[in-house]
Structures are given as structure tokens and as C-alpha cells.
Amino acid sequence: MITEPQKSGVFGELYASRFLRNKGYEILVSNYRAKGGEIDLIVRKDNTVSFVEVKTRNTDSFFSPSDAVDEQKETNIKNTAAVFLSQSKIDAEVTYDIIEVILDKEKYAIKHTINAF
């Protein structure tokens, strides 16, 4: 059975994908998994590939969504990104981004931090 946090996480990733497409990004992969890690979205715009961590929270949360991306999570994303890059043979600039999706009843807010770590 899917939990409420899982539902909001799936919604956040879909919302983030639509947001990025509207900003001119191409979605290369969603929910990429490799040994030791997972990346929510891998996107490309111009000559830059971005590895995007999506964090979704309700407005009643005590901390910002990006606070959940700690040093260990950053390391896991970077290691997983290295696997993706070696397998895909993509030659591009790389950024590690965070997208925060804030849910507030019928409204949604989104914040995209490029090169967050």
C-alpha cells in the first residue's frame, strides 16, 4: 500500500518534471537507480546535464525540503551520477540541483536551485 508521503513524493516528481519541461529541459531519465543510489530526475538543457533531487513537503513541515538533502545524500547522488555518465557516454557540463515542491491544499509552490551542491 502506498503511503501519503509516497503519494506526495510521486506528485512532486511529476510536478517538477512538468516545471522543467516548461523551462526547456529534456527529461532523460526518471528515477534512475544504480548500486548505492537513486536520482529522481536526470535532465538536459543545452550542453548541461542536471541530476535533480526532488523534495516535496507540506506547508506544515518544520524545515525546508532541501534540508533533507544531507552530505550522505549528496555523495550518493554524485556517485550514482558518475555511474550514469560512464554508461551513457554523455559529454556535458554537470550540475546537481534540488527542486523543492511545497504543497498547500490546492496550491503548489516550486523552487529550483541549480548547482545546489
PDB file of C-alpha atoms in Angstrom:
ATOM      1  CA  MET A   1       0.000   0.000   0.000  1.00  0.00           C
ATOM      2  CA  ILE A   2       1.294   3.440  -0.891  1.00  0.00           C
ATOM      3  CA  THR A   3       1.688   5.910   1.984  1.00  0.00           C
ATOM      4  CA  GLU A   4       0.754   9.605   1.987  1.00  0.00           C
ATOM      5  CA  PRO A   5       4.424  10.706   1.886  1.00  0.00           C
ATOM      6  CA  GLN A   6       4.975   8.392  -1.104  1.00  0.00           C
ATOM      7  CA  LYS A   7       1.932   9.888  -2.861  1.00  0.00           C
ATOM      8  CA  SER A   8       3.172  13.422  -2.288  1.00  0.00           C
ATOM      9  CA  GLY A   9       6.648  12.393  -3.461  1.00  0.00           C
ATOM     10  CA  VAL A  10       5.275  10.987  -6.720  1.00  0.00           C
ATOM     11  CA  PHE A  11       3.195  14.139  -7.204  1.00  0.00           C
ATOM     12  CA  GLY A  12       6.254  16.318  -6.521  1.00  0.00           C
ATOM     13  CA  GLU A  13       8.336  14.477  -9.103  1.00  0.00           C
ATOM     14  CA  LEU A  14       5.610  14.774 -11.742  1.00  0.00           C
ATOM     15  CA  TYR A  15       5.166  18.467 -10.973  1.00  0.00           C
ATOM     16  CA  ALA A  16       8.945  19.009 -11.099  1.00  0.00           C
ATOM     17  CA  SER A  17       9.140  17.210 -14.468  1.00  0.00           C
ATOM     18  CA  ARG A  18       6.455  19.434 -15.939  1.00  0.00           C
ATOM     19  CA  PHE A  19       8.139  22.539 -14.485  1.00  0.00           C
ATOM     20  CA  LEU A  20      11.476  21.588 -16.036  1.00  0.00           C
ATOM     21  CA  ARG A  21       9.971  20.760 -19.445  1.00  0.00           C
ATOM     22  CA  ASN A  22       8.295  24.187 -19.429  1.00  0.00           C
ATOM     23  CA  LYS A  23      11.745  25.709 -18.774  1.00  0.00           C
ATOM     24  CA  GLY A  24      13.210  23.991 -21.833  1.00  0.00           C
ATOM     25  CA  TYR A  25      14.771  20.922 -20.204  1.00  0.00           C
ATOM     26  CA  GLU A  26      14.629  17.481 -21.788  1.00  0.00           C
ATOM     27  CA  ILE A  27      13.837  14.694 -19.325  1.00  0.00           C
ATOM     28  CA  LEU A  28      16.424  11.962 -19.957  1.00  0.00           C
ATOM     29  CA  VAL A  29      15.542   9.590 -17.109  1.00  0.00           C
ATOM     30  CA  SER A  30      13.157   9.484 -14.159  1.00  0.00           C
ATOM     31  CA  ASN A  31      14.031   7.507 -11.032  1.00  0.00           C
ATOM     32  CA  TYR A  32      17.424   6.287 -12.207  1.00  0.00           C
ATOM     33  CA  ARG A  33      18.825   3.584  -9.963  1.00  0.00           C
ATOM     34  CA  ALA A  34      22.338   2.249  -9.701  1.00  0.00           C
ATOM     35  CA  LYS A  35      24.201   0.411  -6.970  1.00  0.00           C
ATOM     36  CA  GLY A  36      24.124   2.586  -3.881  1.00  0.00           C
ATOM     37  CA  GLY A  37      21.803   5.298  -5.075  1.00  0.00           C
ATOM     38  CA  GLU A  38      18.856   6.753  -6.903  1.00  0.00           C
ATOM     39  CA  ILE A  39      18.356  10.031  -8.763  1.00  0.00           C
ATOM     40  CA  ASP A  40      14.858  11.430  -9.126  1.00  0.00           C
ATOM     41  CA  LEU A  41      15.362  13.200 -12.458  1.00  0.00           C
ATOM     42  CA  ILE A  42      18.175  13.418 -14.973  1.00  0.00           C
ATOM     43  CA  VAL A  43      17.589  16.281 -17.371  1.00  0.00           C
ATOM     44  CA  ARG A  44      19.423  18.095 -20.131  1.00  0.00           C
ATOM     45  CA  LYS A  45      19.340  21.674 -21.359  1.00  0.00           C
ATOM     46  CA  ASP A  46      21.799  22.890 -23.953  1.00  0.00           C
ATOM     47  CA  ASN A  47      25.182  21.361 -23.018  1.00  0.00           C
ATOM     48  CA  THR A  48      24.333  20.745 -19.364  1.00  0.00           C
ATOM     49  CA  VAL A  49      23.104  17.557 -17.727  1.00  0.00           C
ATOM     50  CA  SER A  50      21.471  18.098 -14.345  1.00  0.00           C
ATOM     51  CA  PHE A  51      20.965  15.473 -11.679  1.00  0.00           C
ATOM     52  CA  VAL A  52      17.901  16.611  -9.782  1.00  0.00           C
ATOM     53  CA  GLU A  53      16.784  15.649  -6.290  1.00  0.00           C
ATOM     54  CA  VAL A  54      13.097  16.450  -5.764  1.00  0.00           C
ATOM     55  CA  LYS A  55      11.888  17.053  -2.221  1.00  0.00           C
ATOM     56  CA  THR A  56       8.204  17.539  -1.502  1.00  0.00           C
ATOM     57  CA  ARG A  57       6.739  18.770   1.771  1.00  0.00           C
ATOM     58  CA  ASN A  58       3.502  20.164   3.128  1.00  0.00           C
ATOM     59  CA  THR A  59       3.423  23.722   4.410  1.00  0.00           C
ATOM     60  CA  ASP A  60       3.140  22.453   7.984  1.00  0.00           C
ATOM     61  CA  SER A  61       6.639  20.959   7.859  1.00  0.00           C
ATOM     62  CA  PHE A  62       9.140  22.401  10.348  1.00  0.00           C
ATOM     63  CA  PHE A  63      12.019  22.574   7.878  1.00  0.00           C
ATOM     64  CA  SER A  64      12.527  23.284   4.206  1.00  0.00           C
ATOM     65  CA  PRO A  65      12.540  20.324   1.829  1.00  0.00           C
ATOM     66  CA  SER A  66      16.164  20.932   0.837  1.00  0.00           C
ATOM     67  CA  ASP A  67      17.236  20.427   4.461  1.00  0.00           C
ATOM     68  CA  ALA A  68      16.605  16.719   3.873  1.00  0.00           C
ATOM     69  CA  VAL A  69      19.492  16.587   1.396  1.00  0.00           C
ATOM     70  CA  ASP A  70      22.399  15.947   3.726  1.00  0.00           C
ATOM     71  CA  GLU A  71      26.043  15.242   2.946  1.00  0.00           C
ATOM     72  CA  GLN A  72      25.438  11.492   2.643  1.00  0.00           C
ATOM     73  CA  LYS A  73      22.582  12.032   0.167  1.00  0.00           C
ATOM     74  CA  GLU A  74      24.776  14.398  -1.875  1.00  0.00           C
ATOM     75  CA  THR A  75      27.552  11.788  -2.002  1.00  0.00           C
ATOM     76  CA  ASN A  76      25.102   9.074  -3.081  1.00  0.00           C
ATOM     77  CA  ILE A  77      23.730  11.295  -5.860  1.00  0.00           C
ATOM     78  CA  LYS A  78      27.208  12.185  -7.113  1.00  0.00           C
ATOM     79  CA  ASN A  79      28.301   8.531  -7.114  1.00  0.00           C
ATOM     80  CA  THR A  80      25.127   7.471  -8.918  1.00  0.00           C
ATOM     81  CA  ALA A  81      25.573  10.316 -11.422  1.00  0.00           C
ATOM     82  CA  ALA A  82      29.091   9.068 -12.154  1.00  0.00           C
ATOM     83  CA  VAL A  83      27.673   5.625 -12.991  1.00  0.00           C
ATOM     84  CA  PHE A  84      25.084   7.185 -15.302  1.00  0.00           C
ATOM     85  CA  LEU A  85      27.664   9.338 -17.073  1.00  0.00           C
ATOM     86  CA  SER A  86      30.050   6.423 -17.598  1.00  0.00           C
ATOM     87  CA  GLN A  87      27.267   4.241 -19.016  1.00  0.00           C
ATOM     88  CA  SER A  88      25.688   6.903 -21.208  1.00  0.00           C
ATOM     89  CA  LYS A  89      28.934   8.363 -22.551  1.00  0.00           C
ATOM     90  CA  ILE A  90      27.397  11.860 -22.382  1.00  0.00           C
ATOM     91  CA  ASP A  91      29.947  14.656 -22.582  1.00  0.00           C
ATOM     92  CA  ALA A  92      28.398  17.740 -20.984  1.00  0.00           C
ATOM     93  CA  GLU A  93      28.634  20.171 -18.118  1.00  0.00           C
ATOM     94  CA  VAL A  94      27.091  18.751 -14.934  1.00  0.00           C
ATOM     95  CA  THR A  95      25.001  20.316 -12.196  1.00  0.00           C
ATOM     96  CA  TYR A  96      23.451  18.844  -9.086  1.00  0.00           C
ATOM     97  CA  ASP A  97      20.118  20.536  -8.476  1.00  0.00           C
ATOM     98  CA  ILE A  98      17.368  20.453  -5.886  1.00  0.00           C
ATOM     99  CA  ILE A  99      13.735  21.119  -6.625  1.00  0.00           C
ATOM    100  CA  GLU A 100      11.554  21.857  -3.628  1.00  0.00           C
ATOM    101  CA  VAL A 101       7.819  21.366  -4.011  1.00  0.00           C
ATOM    102  CA  ILE A 102       5.654  22.837  -1.250  1.00  0.00           C
ATOM    103  CA  LEU A 103       2.077  21.565  -1.041  1.00  0.00           C
ATOM    104  CA  ASP A 104      -0.555  23.863   0.456  1.00  0.00           C
ATOM    105  CA  LYS A 105      -4.056  22.412  -0.030  1.00  0.00           C
ATOM    106  CA  GLU A 106      -4.923  23.394  -3.605  1.00  0.00           C
ATOM    107  CA  LYS A 107      -1.776  25.464  -4.279  1.00  0.00           C
ATOM    108  CA  TYR A 108       1.744  24.351  -5.038  1.00  0.00           C
ATOM    109  CA  ALA A 109       4.980  26.268  -4.909  1.00  0.00           C
ATOM    110  CA  ILE A 110       8.200  25.202  -6.551  1.00  0.00           C
ATOM    111  CA  LYS A 111      11.800  26.317  -6.094  1.00  0.00           C
ATOM    112  CA  HIS A 112      14.617  25.160  -8.362  1.00  0.00           C
ATOM    113  CA  THR A 113      18.141  25.559  -7.015  1.00  0.00           C
ATOM    114  CA  ILE A 114      20.728  24.986  -9.733  1.00  0.00           C
ATOM    115  CA  ASN A 115      24.139  23.730  -8.564  1.00  0.00           C
ATOM    116  CA  ALA A 116      22.791  23.216  -5.062  1.00  0.00           C
ATOM    117  CA  PHE A 117      25.805  21.096  -4.079  1.00  0.00           C
TER     118      PHE A 117
END
